[in-house]
Amino acid sequence: VYVSNETVKQRLQNEFKKAKIVVGEANAVKQVKVTYSSEGPGSLEAWTLSGTDVKNNTYIAQGSKLSIKSIPLFDCEAYEWLVNGEDKTSNVKVNLKDDRVAKSEYNKVKRKHLNSVLNVVKQLKKLFAESVEETDYRSSGKLSIPRTMSSTKTAKLFTKTITPEDKSDMAVMVLIDESGSMSGSRIERAKEAAINITEVFGQLGIPTYIMGFTADMHGYSSLHYHYSDWRNLPSDRLKLTSIKAKCNNFDGYAIRYASKVLNLRKETHKILFVISDGQPAAEAYGYWDSEAGYRDTKDAIFESRELGQNVLGVAIGSDIDTLQKMYGKDFIYIDHGVDLFQGMMKRFKEMVKKW
């Protein structure tokens, strides 16, 4: 709203709290040029708060709020955002503030669970070693001459040899809900489980990735915290001590992102653990529109499984029913009195035995 002087501005400002009152003429407002572009297949869309579309290389009033949406094509995704030359990417590479404090906390957890970690390593080594080469009959593959000559009628005339290496050839990704409701003992349990998992798979030489996720912070719809990448370096493991409860949780987006990272791996088996305490809640879902969050997350889980990934939901909160409906049979609830790491590894071993 444009007014002639400060007196009128003050009077109107008291009545119209959400309006922007400007002294001067409309044409006196400074205009700024908006330019945007994307690299790779896809496009960008931009619009103002009032819903007016803004094309590239056009002008808008200075101070206007502008929203920009990326529309990637094929299997591409938005990798980073640069605004006025500043990186605004929602993927956060974690850096430690104090290495000594992190190392002290990490070693405390490591000592506490040392025997459990060593036992799991021993059990998994035995599980991998006990695997024997076996023949599986299928409807496609290498033709089995004896099967074609058998008197038994069957469509499974082809064979596939399953070797012991198949079971240990895996990549493991752990996705941790860092929403506000995870504060207290829940986030501490998740943190300790992540540390123990990296220790176990580090000793076994299995690529492991730990990522936390939250939403609606610092102007981002979704934030992903990359604590430890596939190399599982000891220096990166220390960053796991930085895991903490933050804001909301945009589960569907985080699961799709993690699934794409996992799908780039060449290993035979791909496992995605998702540790959470309740149903999705984010601005993208209309905040408390539980149905929208439920549907989107369930779809994301289905899409990951369609890629051949083993997605296991790990519930540590009270909202068990919703989580179980989203994850289906590959879901476990671990009560607050039970060691989270042990519970996850028990289910993991059951999963491996079925391969």
PDB file of C-alpha atoms in Angstrom, residues 76-355:
ATOM      1  CA  CYS A  76      17.848 -36.560 -11.823  1.00  0.00           C
ATOM      2  CA  GLU A  77      17.473 -34.572  -8.600  1.00  0.00           C
ATOM      3  CA  ALA A  78      18.300 -31.083  -7.325  1.00  0.00           C
ATOM      4  CA  TYR A  79      21.905 -31.394  -6.173  1.00  0.00           C
ATOM      5  CA  GLU A  80      22.579 -27.864  -4.957  1.00  0.00           C
ATOM      6  CA  TRP A  81      21.063 -24.358  -4.870  1.00  0.00           C
ATOM      7  CA  LEU A  82      23.127 -21.232  -5.412  1.00  0.00           C
ATOM      8  CA  VAL A  83      21.382 -17.968  -4.459  1.00  0.00           C
ATOM      9  CA  ASN A  84      23.317 -14.793  -5.342  1.00  0.00           C
ATOM     10  CA  GLY A  85      26.410 -16.978  -5.423  1.00  0.00           C
ATOM     11  CA  GLU A  86      25.790 -18.441  -1.964  1.00  0.00           C
ATOM     12  CA  ASP A  87      25.291 -22.185  -1.525  1.00  0.00           C
ATOM     13  CA  LYS A  88      21.803 -22.851  -0.149  1.00  0.00           C
ATOM     14  CA  THR A  89      21.817 -26.623  -0.551  1.00  0.00           C
ATOM     15  CA  SER A  90      19.828 -28.515   2.054  1.00  0.00           C
ATOM     16  CA  ASN A  91      22.431 -31.302   2.184  1.00  0.00           C
ATOM     17  CA  VAL A  92      24.669 -30.540   5.142  1.00  0.00           C
ATOM     18  CA  LYS A  93      28.154 -31.979   5.482  1.00  0.00           C
ATOM     19  CA  VAL A  94      28.716 -32.220   9.222  1.00  0.00           C
ATOM     20  CA  ASN A  95      31.837 -30.670  10.736  1.00  0.00           C
ATOM     21  CA  LEU A  96      32.925 -31.146  14.330  1.00  0.00           C
ATOM     22  CA  LYS A  97      33.352 -28.131  16.613  1.00  0.00           C
ATOM     23  CA  ASP A  98      35.626 -29.931  19.053  1.00  0.00           C
ATOM     24  CA  ASP A  99      37.380 -33.169  18.054  1.00  0.00           C
ATOM     25  CA  ARG A 100      38.451 -33.932  21.621  1.00  0.00           C
ATOM     26  CA  VAL A 101      34.919 -33.788  23.003  1.00  0.00           C
ATOM     27  CA  ALA A 102      33.605 -35.903  20.099  1.00  0.00           C
ATOM     28  CA  LYS A 103      36.341 -38.504  20.549  1.00  0.00           C
ATOM     29  CA  SER A 104      35.654 -38.736  24.278  1.00  0.00           C
ATOM     30  CA  GLU A 105      31.914 -39.260  23.756  1.00  0.00           C
ATOM     31  CA  TYR A 106      32.487 -41.721  20.905  1.00  0.00           C
ATOM     32  CA  ASN A 107      34.919 -43.850  22.902  1.00  0.00           C
ATOM     33  CA  LYS A 108      32.508 -43.883  25.846  1.00  0.00           C
ATOM     34  CA  VAL A 109      29.805 -45.437  23.624  1.00  0.00           C
ATOM     35  CA  LYS A 110      32.354 -47.772  22.034  1.00  0.00           C
ATOM     36  CA  ARG A 111      33.504 -49.114  25.423  1.00  0.00           C
ATOM     37  CA  LYS A 112      29.926 -49.525  26.621  1.00  0.00           C
ATOM     38  CA  HIS A 113      28.985 -51.758  23.677  1.00  0.00           C
ATOM     39  CA  LEU A 114      32.370 -53.341  22.887  1.00  0.00           C
ATOM     40  CA  ASN A 115      31.332 -56.912  23.728  1.00  0.00           C
ATOM     41  CA  SER A 116      28.043 -56.572  21.829  1.00  0.00           C
ATOM     42  CA  VAL A 117      29.835 -55.279  18.732  1.00  0.00           C
ATOM     43  CA  LEU A 118      32.442 -58.065  18.824  1.00  0.00           C
ATOM     44  CA  ASN A 119      29.733 -60.704  19.246  1.00  0.00           C
ATOM     45  CA  VAL A 120      27.753 -59.398  16.276  1.00  0.00           C
ATOM     46  CA  VAL A 121      30.895 -59.298  14.121  1.00  0.00           C
ATOM     47  CA  LYS A 122      31.657 -62.893  15.112  1.00  0.00           C
ATOM     48  CA  GLN A 123      28.085 -64.026  14.386  1.00  0.00           C
ATOM     49  CA  LEU A 124      28.004 -62.360  10.964  1.00  0.00           C
ATOM     50  CA  LYS A 125      31.382 -63.801   9.978  1.00  0.00           C
ATOM     51  CA  LYS A 126      30.092 -67.242  10.912  1.00  0.00           C
ATOM     52  CA  LEU A 127      26.871 -66.627   8.986  1.00  0.00           C
ATOM     53  CA  PHE A 128      28.789 -65.634   5.857  1.00  0.00           C
ATOM     54  CA  ALA A 129      31.228 -68.569   6.213  1.00  0.00           C
ATOM     55  CA  GLU A 130      28.473 -71.130   6.698  1.00  0.00           C
ATOM     56  CA  SER A 131      26.861 -70.174   3.406  1.00  0.00           C
ATOM     57  CA  VAL A 132      27.390 -73.000   0.956  1.00  0.00           C
ATOM     58  CA  GLU A 133      27.174 -72.894  -2.798  1.00  0.00           C
ATOM     59  CA  GLU A 134      23.729 -74.025  -3.848  1.00  0.00           C
ATOM     60  CA  THR A 135      21.699 -74.231  -7.026  1.00  0.00           C
ATOM     61  CA  ASP A 136      18.406 -72.400  -7.384  1.00  0.00           C
ATOM     62  CA  TYR A 137      16.010 -73.422 -10.156  1.00  0.00           C
ATOM     63  CA  ARG A 138      14.261 -70.591 -12.012  1.00  0.00           C
ATOM     64  CA  SER A 139      12.182 -69.863 -15.094  1.00  0.00           C
ATOM     65  CA  SER A 140      15.077 -68.000 -16.739  1.00  0.00           C
ATOM     66  CA  GLY A 141      18.858 -68.164 -16.687  1.00  0.00           C
ATOM     67  CA  LYS A 142      21.239 -71.031 -17.573  1.00  0.00           C
ATOM     68  CA  LEU A 143      19.406 -74.002 -19.092  1.00  0.00           C
ATOM     69  CA  SER A 144      19.611 -77.195 -17.030  1.00  0.00           C
ATOM     70  CA  ILE A 145      19.791 -80.248 -19.343  1.00  0.00           C
ATOM     71  CA  PRO A 146      18.906 -82.763 -16.556  1.00  0.00           C
ATOM     72  CA  ARG A 147      15.780 -80.714 -15.739  1.00  0.00           C
ATOM     73  CA  THR A 148      14.622 -80.837 -19.373  1.00  0.00           C
ATOM     74  CA  MET A 149      14.936 -84.637 -19.340  1.00  0.00           C
ATOM     75  CA  SER A 150      13.169 -85.069 -15.999  1.00  0.00           C
ATOM     76  CA  SER A 151       9.746 -86.716 -15.906  1.00  0.00           C
ATOM     77  CA  THR A 152       8.558 -83.942 -13.579  1.00  0.00           C
ATOM     78  CA  LYS A 153       6.762 -81.144 -15.422  1.00  0.00           C
ATOM     79  CA  THR A 154       8.068 -77.723 -14.415  1.00  0.00           C
ATOM     80  CA  ALA A 155       8.644 -74.305 -15.904  1.00  0.00           C
ATOM     81  CA  LYS A 156      11.809 -73.886 -13.842  1.00  0.00           C
ATOM     82  CA  LEU A 157      14.289 -75.329 -16.353  1.00  0.00           C
ATOM     83  CA  PHE A 158      17.057 -72.823 -15.657  1.00  0.00           C
ATOM     84  CA  THR A 159      19.609 -72.587 -12.868  1.00  0.00           C
ATOM     85  CA  LYS A 160      21.420 -69.925 -10.912  1.00  0.00           C
ATOM     86  CA  THR A 161      24.367 -70.729  -8.662  1.00  0.00           C
ATOM     87  CA  ILE A 162      24.244 -68.885  -5.333  1.00  0.00           C
ATOM     88  CA  THR A 163      27.723 -68.445  -3.852  1.00  0.00           C
ATOM     89  CA  PRO A 164      28.712 -67.532  -0.269  1.00  0.00           C
ATOM     90  CA  GLU A 165      29.946 -64.136  -1.485  1.00  0.00           C
ATOM     91  CA  ASP A 166      26.400 -63.177  -2.456  1.00  0.00           C
ATOM     92  CA  LYS A 167      25.335 -62.754   1.176  1.00  0.00           C
ATOM     93  CA  SER A 168      28.212 -60.541   2.299  1.00  0.00           C
ATOM     94  CA  ASP A 169      28.180 -58.437  -0.874  1.00  0.00           C
ATOM     95  CA  MET A 170      26.065 -55.584   0.488  1.00  0.00           C
ATOM     96  CA  ALA A 171      25.825 -51.853   1.152  1.00  0.00           C
ATOM     97  CA  VAL A 172      24.043 -50.537   4.243  1.00  0.00           C
ATOM     98  CA  MET A 173      22.428 -47.116   4.648  1.00  0.00           C
ATOM     99  CA  VAL A 174      21.018 -45.873   7.962  1.00  0.00           C
ATOM    100  CA  LEU A 175      18.518 -43.006   7.906  1.00  0.00           C
ATOM    101  CA  ILE A 176      17.840 -41.336  11.258  1.00  0.00           C
ATOM    102  CA  ASP A 177      14.813 -39.170  12.068  1.00  0.00           C
ATOM    103  CA  GLU A 178      16.144 -36.013  13.776  1.00  0.00           C
ATOM    104  CA  SER A 179      12.767 -34.390  14.429  1.00  0.00           C
ATOM    105  CA  GLY A 180      12.045 -32.595  17.692  1.00  0.00           C
ATOM    106  CA  SER A 181      10.043 -35.501  19.106  1.00  0.00           C
ATOM    107  CA  MET A 182      13.210 -37.637  19.002  1.00  0.00           C
ATOM    108  CA  SER A 183      14.762 -35.576  21.809  1.00  0.00           C
ATOM    109  CA  GLY A 184      15.965 -37.223  24.998  1.00  0.00           C
ATOM    110  CA  SER A 185      16.556 -40.967  25.219  1.00  0.00           C
ATOM    111  CA  ARG A 186      15.267 -41.656  21.707  1.00  0.00           C
ATOM    112  CA  ILE A 187      17.942 -39.687  19.878  1.00  0.00           C
ATOM    113  CA  GLU A 188      20.604 -41.034  22.243  1.00  0.00           C
ATOM    114  CA  ARG A 189      19.552 -44.606  21.443  1.00  0.00           C
ATOM    115  CA  ALA A 190      19.643 -43.841  17.718  1.00  0.00           C
ATOM    116  CA  LYS A 191      23.088 -42.228  18.071  1.00  0.00           C
ATOM    117  CA  GLU A 192      24.529 -45.219  19.925  1.00  0.00           C
ATOM    118  CA  ALA A 193      23.026 -47.634  17.400  1.00  0.00           C
ATOM    119  CA  ALA A 194      24.592 -45.677  14.516  1.00  0.00           C
ATOM    120  CA  ILE A 195      28.018 -45.756  16.193  1.00  0.00           C
ATOM    121  CA  ASN A 196      27.804 -49.504  16.821  1.00  0.00           C
ATOM    122  CA  ILE A 197      26.614 -50.208  13.261  1.00  0.00           C
ATOM    123  CA  THR A 198      29.555 -48.342  11.740  1.00  0.00           C
ATOM    124  CA  GLU A 199      31.911 -50.264  14.034  1.00  0.00           C
ATOM    125  CA  VAL A 200      30.471 -53.640  13.023  1.00  0.00           C
ATOM    126  CA  PHE A 201      30.359 -53.053   9.291  1.00  0.00           C
ATOM    127  CA  GLY A 202      33.686 -51.249   9.382  1.00  0.00           C
ATOM    128  CA  GLN A 203      35.310 -54.430  10.716  1.00  0.00           C
ATOM    129  CA  LEU A 204      33.545 -56.499   8.066  1.00  0.00           C
ATOM    130  CA  GLY A 205      34.511 -54.160   5.226  1.00  0.00           C
ATOM    131  CA  ILE A 206      30.869 -53.483   4.307  1.00  0.00           C
ATOM    132  CA  PRO A 207      30.176 -49.982   2.869  1.00  0.00           C
ATOM    133  CA  THR A 208      27.977 -48.040   5.320  1.00  0.00           C
ATOM    134  CA  TYR A 209      26.359 -44.582   5.080  1.00  0.00           C
ATOM    135  CA  ILE A 210      24.738 -42.675   7.982  1.00  0.00           C
ATOM    136  CA  MET A 211      22.383 -39.764   7.250  1.00  0.00           C
ATOM    137  CA  GLY A 212      20.067 -37.792   9.522  1.00  0.00           C
ATOM    138  CA  PHE A 213      17.019 -35.898   8.320  1.00  0.00           C
ATOM    139  CA  THR A 214      14.780 -33.090   9.538  1.00  0.00           C
ATOM    140  CA  ALA A 215      12.609 -30.377   7.934  1.00  0.00           C
ATOM    141  CA  ASP A 216      11.479 -26.745   7.966  1.00  0.00           C
ATOM    142  CA  MET A 217      14.662 -25.166   9.314  1.00  0.00           C
ATOM    143  CA  HIS A 218      16.626 -22.168   8.004  1.00  0.00           C
ATOM    144  CA  GLY A 219      14.199 -21.785   5.102  1.00  0.00           C
ATOM    145  CA  TYR A 220      14.603 -25.356   3.824  1.00  0.00           C
ATOM    146  CA  SER A 221      11.751 -27.810   3.329  1.00  0.00           C
ATOM    147  CA  SER A 222      14.080 -30.732   3.960  1.00  0.00           C
ATOM    148  CA  LEU A 223      17.552 -30.960   5.478  1.00  0.00           C
ATOM    149  CA  HIS A 224      19.853 -33.976   5.274  1.00  0.00           C
ATOM    150  CA  TYR A 225      22.863 -34.305   7.553  1.00  0.00           C
ATOM    151  CA  HIS A 226      25.606 -36.488   6.064  1.00  0.00           C
ATOM    152  CA  TYR A 227      27.537 -37.851   9.022  1.00  0.00           C
ATOM    153  CA  SER A 228      29.481 -40.737   7.506  1.00  0.00           C
ATOM    154  CA  ASP A 229      29.745 -41.678   3.821  1.00  0.00           C
ATOM    155  CA  TRP A 230      30.444 -45.055   2.192  1.00  0.00           C
ATOM    156  CA  ARG A 231      34.113 -45.002   3.171  1.00  0.00           C
ATOM    157  CA  ASN A 232      33.100 -45.215   6.848  1.00  0.00           C
ATOM    158  CA  LEU A 233      36.277 -43.449   7.945  1.00  0.00           C
ATOM    159  CA  PRO A 234      37.090 -43.399  11.695  1.00  0.00           C
ATOM    160  CA  SER A 235      37.273 -39.594  11.504  1.00  0.00           C
ATOM    161  CA  ASP A 236      33.740 -39.458  10.081  1.00  0.00           C
ATOM    162  CA  ARG A 237      32.404 -41.817  12.726  1.00  0.00           C
ATOM    163  CA  LEU A 238      33.233 -39.185  15.334  1.00  0.00           C
ATOM    164  CA  LYS A 239      30.653 -36.923  13.649  1.00  0.00           C
ATOM    165  CA  LEU A 240      27.920 -39.324  14.753  1.00  0.00           C
ATOM    166  CA  THR A 241      28.197 -37.751  18.206  1.00  0.00           C
ATOM    167  CA  SER A 242      26.627 -34.627  16.622  1.00  0.00           C
ATOM    168  CA  ILE A 243      23.328 -36.411  15.943  1.00  0.00           C
ATOM    169  CA  LYS A 244      20.558 -34.528  17.746  1.00  0.00           C
ATOM    170  CA  ALA A 245      16.824 -33.772  17.645  1.00  0.00           C
ATOM    171  CA  LYS A 246      15.957 -30.679  15.593  1.00  0.00           C
ATOM    172  CA  CYS A 247      12.630 -29.741  13.979  1.00  0.00           C
ATOM    173  CA  ASN A 248      10.095 -31.559  11.737  1.00  0.00           C
ATOM    174  CA  ASN A 249      10.431 -34.692   9.605  1.00  0.00           C
ATOM    175  CA  PHE A 250       9.823 -34.926   5.836  1.00  0.00           C
ATOM    176  CA  ASP A 251      10.120 -38.734   5.656  1.00  0.00           C
ATOM    177  CA  GLY A 252       9.033 -39.308   2.057  1.00  0.00           C
ATOM    178  CA  TYR A 253      11.609 -36.912   0.608  1.00  0.00           C
ATOM    179  CA  ALA A 254      14.415 -38.220   2.844  1.00  0.00           C
ATOM    180  CA  ILE A 255      13.694 -41.858   1.977  1.00  0.00           C
ATOM    181  CA  ARG A 256      13.646 -41.105  -1.764  1.00  0.00           C
ATOM    182  CA  TYR A 257      16.933 -39.229  -1.488  1.00  0.00           C
ATOM    183  CA  ALA A 258      18.590 -41.994   0.543  1.00  0.00           C
ATOM    184  CA  SER A 259      17.245 -44.597  -1.867  1.00  0.00           C
ATOM    185  CA  LYS A 260      18.868 -42.820  -4.816  1.00  0.00           C
ATOM    186  CA  VAL A 261      22.203 -42.631  -2.997  1.00  0.00           C
ATOM    187  CA  LEU A 262      21.937 -46.334  -2.130  1.00  0.00           C
ATOM    188  CA  ASN A 263      20.901 -47.318  -5.646  1.00  0.00           C
ATOM    189  CA  LEU A 264      24.195 -46.029  -7.050  1.00  0.00           C
ATOM    190  CA  ARG A 265      26.018 -48.853  -5.262  1.00  0.00           C
ATOM    191  CA  LYS A 266      27.040 -51.947  -7.248  1.00  0.00           C
ATOM    192  CA  GLU A 267      26.688 -54.447  -4.403  1.00  0.00           C
ATOM    193  CA  THR A 268      24.231 -57.341  -4.744  1.00  0.00           C
ATOM    194  CA  HIS A 269      22.246 -56.480  -1.623  1.00  0.00           C
ATOM    195  CA  LYS A 270      21.189 -52.972  -0.575  1.00  0.00           C
ATOM    196  CA  ILE A 271      19.772 -52.364   2.913  1.00  0.00           C
ATOM    197  CA  LEU A 272      18.054 -49.183   4.103  1.00  0.00           C
ATOM    198  CA  PHE A 273      17.324 -48.849   7.831  1.00  0.00           C
ATOM    199  CA  VAL A 274      14.960 -46.006   8.772  1.00  0.00           C
ATOM    200  CA  ILE A 275      14.956 -45.178  12.500  1.00  0.00           C
ATOM    201  CA  SER A 276      11.960 -43.057  13.531  1.00  0.00           C
ATOM    202  CA  ASP A 277       9.656 -42.431  16.466  1.00  0.00           C
ATOM    203  CA  GLY A 278       6.436 -41.472  14.707  1.00  0.00           C
ATOM    204  CA  GLN A 279       4.543 -40.438  11.632  1.00  0.00           C
ATOM    205  CA  PRO A 280       5.761 -37.731   9.224  1.00  0.00           C
ATOM    206  CA  ALA A 281       5.087 -34.079  10.102  1.00  0.00           C
ATOM    207  CA  ALA A 282       6.322 -31.285   7.832  1.00  0.00           C
ATOM    208  CA  GLU A 283       5.140 -28.080   6.202  1.00  0.00           C
ATOM    209  CA  ALA A 284       5.197 -29.899   2.859  1.00  0.00           C
ATOM    210  CA  TYR A 285       2.486 -32.199   4.241  1.00  0.00           C
ATOM    211  CA  GLY A 286       0.389 -29.300   5.521  1.00  0.00           C
ATOM    212  CA  TYR A 287       2.100 -29.692   8.906  1.00  0.00           C
ATOM    213  CA  TRP A 288      -0.327 -31.981  10.690  1.00  0.00           C
ATOM    214  CA  ASP A 289      -2.047 -33.537   7.664  1.00  0.00           C
ATOM    215  CA  SER A 290      -1.179 -37.052   8.802  1.00  0.00           C
ATOM    216  CA  GLU A 291      -2.860 -38.659   5.797  1.00  0.00           C
ATOM    217  CA  ALA A 292      -0.695 -36.767   3.280  1.00  0.00           C
ATOM    218  CA  GLY A 293       2.498 -37.676   5.135  1.00  0.00           C
ATOM    219  CA  TYR A 294       1.407 -41.281   5.513  1.00  0.00           C
ATOM    220  CA  ARG A 295       0.611 -41.714   1.799  1.00  0.00           C
ATOM    221  CA  ASP A 296       3.786 -40.019   0.576  1.00  0.00           C
ATOM    222  CA  THR A 297       6.063 -41.985   2.903  1.00  0.00           C
ATOM    223  CA  LYS A 298       4.374 -45.282   2.086  1.00  0.00           C
ATOM    224  CA  ASP A 299       4.837 -44.528  -1.634  1.00  0.00           C
ATOM    225  CA  ALA A 300       8.527 -43.704  -1.072  1.00  0.00           C
ATOM    226  CA  ILE A 301       9.059 -47.015   0.736  1.00  0.00           C
ATOM    227  CA  PHE A 302       7.312 -48.893  -2.084  1.00  0.00           C
ATOM    228  CA  GLU A 303       9.445 -47.132  -4.716  1.00  0.00           C
ATOM    229  CA  SER A 304      12.647 -48.088  -2.868  1.00  0.00           C
ATOM    230  CA  ARG A 305      11.600 -51.715  -2.617  1.00  0.00           C
ATOM    231  CA  GLU A 306      10.732 -51.735  -6.308  1.00  0.00           C
ATOM    232  CA  LEU A 307      14.422 -50.964  -6.914  1.00  0.00           C
ATOM    233  CA  GLY A 308      15.292 -54.185  -5.105  1.00  0.00           C
ATOM    234  CA  GLN A 309      16.282 -52.518  -1.834  1.00  0.00           C
ATOM    235  CA  ASN A 310      15.570 -54.055   1.578  1.00  0.00           C
ATOM    236  CA  VAL A 311      13.840 -51.261   3.518  1.00  0.00           C
ATOM    237  CA  LEU A 312      13.433 -51.910   7.238  1.00  0.00           C
ATOM    238  CA  GLY A 313      11.428 -49.532   9.416  1.00  0.00           C
ATOM    239  CA  VAL A 314      12.730 -49.290  12.983  1.00  0.00           C
ATOM    240  CA  ALA A 315      10.240 -47.763  15.423  1.00  0.00           C
ATOM    241  CA  ILE A 316      11.397 -46.455  18.800  1.00  0.00           C
ATOM    242  CA  GLY A 317       8.415 -44.246  19.664  1.00  0.00           C
ATOM    243  CA  SER A 318       4.770 -44.689  20.543  1.00  0.00           C
ATOM    244  CA  ASP A 319       3.190 -44.213  17.096  1.00  0.00           C
ATOM    245  CA  ILE A 320       3.627 -47.872  16.185  1.00  0.00           C
ATOM    246  CA  ASP A 321       0.439 -48.530  14.205  1.00  0.00           C
ATOM    247  CA  THR A 322       1.039 -45.834  11.584  1.00  0.00           C
ATOM    248  CA  LEU A 323       4.658 -46.841  11.092  1.00  0.00           C
ATOM    249  CA  GLN A 324       3.741 -50.498  10.734  1.00  0.00           C
ATOM    250  CA  LYS A 325       1.136 -49.667   8.098  1.00  0.00           C
ATOM    251  CA  MET A 326       3.741 -47.712   6.136  1.00  0.00           C
ATOM    252  CA  TYR A 327       6.517 -50.320   6.312  1.00  0.00           C
ATOM    253  CA  GLY A 328       4.460 -53.506   6.269  1.00  0.00           C
ATOM    254  CA  LYS A 329       6.131 -56.789   7.242  1.00  0.00           C
ATOM    255  CA  ASP A 330       9.650 -55.320   7.156  1.00  0.00           C
ATOM    256  CA  PHE A 331       9.107 -53.392  10.369  1.00  0.00           C
ATOM    257  CA  ILE A 332      10.262 -53.795  13.961  1.00  0.00           C
ATOM    258  CA  TYR A 333       9.333 -52.021  17.148  1.00  0.00           C
ATOM    259  CA  ILE A 334      12.089 -51.867  19.745  1.00  0.00           C
ATOM    260  CA  ASP A 335      10.833 -50.967  23.208  1.00  0.00           C
ATOM    261  CA  HIS A 336      12.659 -48.340  25.270  1.00  0.00           C
ATOM    262  CA  GLY A 337      14.006 -51.049  27.589  1.00  0.00           C
ATOM    263  CA  VAL A 338      15.627 -53.016  24.747  1.00  0.00           C
ATOM    264  CA  ASP A 339      19.028 -52.242  23.203  1.00  0.00           C
ATOM    265  CA  LEU A 340      18.286 -50.642  19.804  1.00  0.00           C
ATOM    266  CA  PHE A 341      21.491 -51.897  18.190  1.00  0.00           C
ATOM    267  CA  GLN A 342      20.893 -55.492  19.307  1.00  0.00           C
ATOM    268  CA  GLY A 343      17.313 -55.409  18.094  1.00  0.00           C
ATOM    269  CA  MET A 344      18.320 -54.097  14.673  1.00  0.00           C
ATOM    270  CA  MET A 345      21.117 -56.644  14.282  1.00  0.00           C
ATOM    271  CA  LYS A 346      18.816 -59.514  15.269  1.00  0.00           C
ATOM    272  CA  ARG A 347      16.410 -58.586  12.470  1.00  0.00           C
ATOM    273  CA  PHE A 348      19.311 -57.927  10.106  1.00  0.00           C
ATOM    274  CA  LYS A 349      20.681 -61.459  10.643  1.00  0.00           C
ATOM    275  CA  GLU A 350      17.233 -62.924   9.982  1.00  0.00           C
ATOM    276  CA  MET A 351      17.136 -60.940   6.733  1.00  0.00           C
ATOM    277  CA  VAL A 352      20.581 -62.159   5.631  1.00  0.00           C
ATOM    278  CA  LYS A 353      19.696 -65.811   6.301  1.00  0.00           C
ATOM    279  CA  LYS A 354      16.816 -65.564   3.803  1.00  0.00           C
ATOM    280  CA  TRP A 355      19.039 -64.423   0.936  1.00  0.00           C
TER     281      TRP A 355
END
